[in-house]
Short mmCIF file of C-alpha atoms in Angstrom, two decimals:
data_model
loop_
_atom_site.label_atom_id
_atom_site.label_comp_id
_atom_site.label_asym_id
_atom_site.label_seq_id
_atom_site.Cartn_x
_atom_site.Cartn_y
_atom_site.Cartn_z
CA MET A 1 -0.01 -0.02 -0.03
CA ASP A 2 1.22 3.59 -0.81
CA ARG A 3 2.17 5.15 2.45
CA ARG A 4 1.62 8.65 1.16
CA PRO A 5 -1.71 8.65 -0.91
CA ASP A 6 -2.63 12.30 0.19
CA ASP A 7 -1.59 15.40 -1.41
CA LEU A 8 1.78 15.78 0.85
CA GLU A 9 3.44 13.03 -0.93
CA ARG A 10 6.26 15.09 -2.14
CA VAL A 11 7.02 16.54 1.48
CA ARG A 12 10.46 15.07 2.68
CA GLY A 13 11.48 16.18 6.26
CA GLY A 14 11.94 19.85 6.62
CA GLU A 15 13.78 22.36 8.59
CA PRO A 16 14.43 21.26 12.20
CA ASP A 17 13.48 23.22 15.24
CA GLY A 18 10.09 24.39 14.07
CA PRO A 19 7.30 25.55 16.44
CA ALA A 20 6.29 23.01 19.22
CA LEU A 21 3.40 20.88 18.27
CA ALA A 22 1.83 21.64 21.69
CA THR A 23 2.12 25.44 20.88
CA LEU A 24 0.33 25.11 17.60
CA VAL A 25 -2.39 22.93 19.05
CA HIS A 26 -2.98 25.00 22.08
CA ARG A 27 -3.23 28.15 19.89
CA LEU A 28 -5.90 26.51 17.70
CA ALA A 29 -7.85 25.78 20.66
CA LEU A 30 -7.85 29.48 21.60
CA ALA A 31 -8.84 30.73 18.20
CA PRO A 32 -11.54 33.27 18.18
CA PRO A 33 -14.74 31.61 17.02
CA ASP A 34 -15.41 34.15 14.21
CA LEU A 35 -12.45 32.78 12.51
CA VAL A 36 -14.42 29.66 11.29
CA GLU A 37 -17.41 31.68 10.33
CA PRO A 38 -18.09 31.61 6.39
CA THR A 39 -18.46 35.34 6.65
CA VAL A 40 -14.88 36.10 7.67
CA SER A 41 -12.78 37.95 5.12
CA ALA A 42 -9.79 35.63 4.77
CA SER A 43 -8.17 37.57 2.02
CA ALA A 44 -8.17 40.71 4.22
CA LEU A 45 -6.68 38.78 7.02
CA VAL A 46 -3.96 37.49 4.78
CA ALA A 47 -3.17 40.89 3.60
CA ASP A 48 -2.90 42.19 7.23
CA VAL A 49 -0.71 39.40 8.29
CA ALA A 50 1.66 40.01 5.43
CA VAL A 51 2.19 43.52 6.58
CA SER A 52 2.47 42.30 10.13
CA LEU A 53 5.25 39.79 9.22
CA ASP A 54 7.54 41.88 7.26
CA GLY A 55 5.72 45.06 5.92
CA THR A 56 4.77 43.33 2.56
CA VAL A 57 1.83 44.88 0.70
CA LEU A 58 0.23 42.32 -1.32
CA ASP A 59 -0.71 43.37 -4.82
CA ARG A 60 -4.06 43.00 -6.50
CA ARG A 61 -3.10 39.96 -8.62
CA VAL A 62 -2.06 37.93 -5.51
CA LEU A 63 -5.46 39.04 -3.62
CA ARG A 64 -7.51 38.20 -6.64
CA ALA A 65 -5.99 34.84 -6.87
CA LEU A 66 -6.64 34.12 -3.35
CA ASP A 67 -10.27 35.53 -3.56
CA THR A 68 -10.78 32.88 -6.41
CA ASP A 69 -9.25 30.13 -4.18
CA LEU A 70 -11.49 31.09 -1.19
CA LYS A 71 -14.64 30.60 -3.33
CA THR A 72 -14.19 26.85 -2.79
CA ALA A 73 -16.23 25.60 0.27
CA HIS A 74 -14.46 25.17 3.61
CA ARG A 75 -11.26 27.00 2.57
CA ALA A 76 -11.79 30.40 4.07
CA PRO A 77 -11.78 29.04 7.82
CA LEU A 78 -8.54 27.16 7.14
CA VAL A 79 -6.88 30.26 5.84
CA GLY A 80 -8.17 32.28 8.83
CA LEU A 81 -6.65 29.69 11.26
CA VAL A 82 -3.41 29.78 9.35
CA CYS A 83 -3.20 33.55 9.87
CA TRP A 84 -3.89 33.00 13.62
CA LEU A 85 -1.13 30.66 13.87
CA VAL A 86 1.40 32.50 11.91
CA LEU A 87 0.71 35.58 14.10
CA ASP A 88 1.92 33.95 17.18
CA PRO A 89 5.71 35.09 17.75
CA ALA A 90 6.49 31.53 19.07
CA VAL A 91 5.57 30.33 15.66
CA HIS A 92 7.22 32.94 13.14
CA GLU A 93 10.24 33.33 15.46
CA ALA A 94 10.94 29.56 15.61
CA PRO A 95 14.48 28.93 14.22
CA GLY A 96 13.01 26.49 11.55
CA VAL A 97 10.34 28.79 10.45
CA ARG A 98 13.09 31.64 9.98
CA ALA A 99 15.20 29.16 7.96
CA ALA A 100 12.17 28.05 5.87
CA ALA A 101 11.18 31.59 5.40
CA ALA A 102 14.75 32.69 4.16
CA GLY A 103 14.48 29.76 1.64
CA ALA A 104 11.01 31.12 0.48
CA GLY A 105 12.27 34.66 -0.17
CA GLY A 106 11.06 36.04 3.06
CA ARG A 107 8.29 35.46 5.78
CA THR A 108 5.48 36.55 3.58
CA GLY A 109 6.61 34.20 0.71
CA TRP A 110 6.72 31.27 3.27
CA PHE A 111 3.28 32.42 4.66
CA LEU A 112 1.56 32.39 1.30
CA ARG A 113 2.94 29.04 0.58
CA VAL A 114 1.39 27.74 3.85
CA VAL A 115 -1.82 29.33 3.10
CA GLU A 116 -2.04 27.82 -0.52
CA GLY A 117 -1.14 24.49 0.73
CA VAL A 118 -3.24 24.06 3.74
CA GLN A 119 -6.42 24.98 2.06
CA ARG A 120 -5.61 22.86 -0.80
CA VAL A 121 -4.88 19.90 1.15
CA LEU A 122 -7.38 20.14 4.08
CA ALA A 123 -10.34 21.86 2.59
CA GLY A 124 -13.39 19.59 3.05
CA GLN A 125 -11.85 16.96 5.00
CA ARG A 126 -13.55 17.84 8.19
CA PRO A 127 -16.55 20.12 9.35
CA ASP A 128 -15.03 23.73 9.74
CA ARG A 129 -15.55 23.88 13.65
CA GLU A 130 -13.65 20.47 14.18
CA TRP A 131 -10.34 22.28 13.41
CA VAL A 132 -10.54 24.05 16.72
CA GLN A 133 -12.90 21.91 18.80
CA ASP A 134 -11.48 18.43 18.23
CA ASP A 135 -8.15 17.12 19.48
CA VAL A 136 -7.33 15.10 16.41
CA ALA A 137 -8.34 17.66 14.07
CA ARG A 138 -6.26 20.28 15.89
CA GLU A 139 -3.20 18.03 15.51
CA GLU A 140 -3.99 17.32 11.84
CA LEU A 141 -4.11 20.99 11.00
CA ALA A 142 -0.89 21.80 13.14
CA ARG A 143 1.10 18.91 11.52
CA ALA A 144 -0.25 20.16 8.00
CA PHE A 145 0.96 23.59 8.82
CA CYS A 146 4.45 22.43 9.67
CA ARG A 147 4.76 20.01 6.63
CA LEU A 148 3.52 22.45 4.17
CA GLY A 149 5.64 25.11 5.75
CA GLY A 150 8.93 22.89 5.37
CA VAL A 151 9.56 22.67 9.09
CA LEU A 152 9.66 19.83 11.53
CA PRO A 153 7.85 20.36 14.87
CA ALA A 154 10.36 21.18 17.78
CA GLY A 155 12.17 18.03 19.01
CA GLU A 156 10.79 15.79 16.24
CA ARG A 157 12.77 13.72 13.62
CA ALA A 158 11.51 13.51 10.17
CA GLU A 159 10.55 9.90 10.50
CA THR A 160 8.57 10.61 13.78
CA ALA A 161 6.93 13.54 12.19
CA ASP A 162 5.86 11.56 9.12
CA ASP A 163 4.61 8.60 11.14
CA ARG A 164 2.53 10.97 13.41
CA TRP A 165 1.15 12.78 10.33
CA LEU A 166 -0.07 9.70 8.87
CA ALA A 167 -1.87 8.81 11.93
CA VAL A 168 -3.94 11.85 11.91
CA SER A 169 -4.27 12.73 8.42
CA SER A 170 -7.84 12.43 7.27
CA ALA A 171 -6.78 11.84 3.65
CA TYR A 172 -4.57 9.08 4.57
CA GLN A 173 -7.08 7.31 6.94
CA ARG A 174 -9.73 7.56 4.12
CA LYS A 175 -7.48 6.01 1.63
CA VAL A 176 -6.59 3.23 4.11
CA ALA A 177 -10.26 2.62 4.60
CA GLN A 178 -10.84 2.54 0.88
CA SER A 179 -7.84 0.20 0.11
CA MET A 180 -9.13 -2.23 3.01
CA ALA A 181 -12.76 -2.24 1.56
CA VAL A 182 -11.20 -3.15 -1.95
CA GLU A 183 -9.21 -5.87 -0.43
CA VAL A 184 -12.15 -7.25 1.51
CA ALA A 185 -14.18 -7.24 -1.58
CA ARG A 186 -11.54 -9.12 -3.51
CA ALA A 187 -11.20 -11.70 -0.90
CA GLU A 188 -14.97 -12.21 -0.71
CA GLU A 189 -14.91 -12.47 -4.67
CA LEU A 190 -12.21 -15.12 -4.47
CA ALA A 191 -13.77 -17.14 -1.88
CA ARG A 192 -17.14 -17.15 -3.90
CA ALA A 193 -15.11 -18.23 -6.98
CA LEU A 194 -13.46 -21.11 -5.14
CA ALA A 195 -16.76 -22.25 -3.69
CA GLU A 196 -18.44 -22.25 -7.00
CA GLN A 197 -15.51 -24.20 -8.39
CA ARG A 198 -15.67 -26.77 -5.47
CA ALA A 199 -19.27 -27.22 -6.14
CA LYS A 200 -18.80 -27.76 -9.80
CA GLU A 201 -16.11 -30.41 -8.98
CA ALA A 202 -18.39 -32.01 -6.64
CA ALA A 203 -21.29 -32.05 -9.09
CA ALA A 204 -18.94 -33.56 -11.76
CA GLN A 205 -17.71 -36.34 -9.48
CA TYR A 206 -21.27 -37.13 -8.55
CA ALA A 207 -22.32 -37.39 -12.18
CA ASN A 208 -19.65 -39.89 -12.87
CA TYR A 209 -21.03 -42.34 -10.34
#
């Protein structure tokens, strides 16, 4: 079975010393309720965060592209939560994040990469409010944030982070369930075919007597 059937299959490790997973999960639990409301202006939040991170003023082309992406259901709450995470100094000042941002051309470039990736990978995987109310959902979002940001949670090796991601990834668990269902169906079909063959052989032997 493919161990990486979801949309993070190209991720390979990341910068060490990213934000602590507990910090991300705890901050998600404290997210303002209006961040997961469908009326939130996520593109305005992204623009404000970009200015806050490094003074970047996003041009209209970037904002129009973001508005187009956010027309897809369940994306705006995820983007709002990414903004909430990034604003925490414990997140954007983590050594791994600083290194990843340098490789992305700056904090805003890194931030936009996370925004694009998280909404693409997680949109529709869970009800919007679960991202802040459910323990496993918070960990899934926190780990997706790190992986798509090219960082490893503080204190974790790449192999550990990978295994823990697979344990909480909605996409991966859904693929596992689908693969198991296919295998069960194949086993049942094989069992039926064998039973039919045995029945035919038994009938042939009886006819020869």
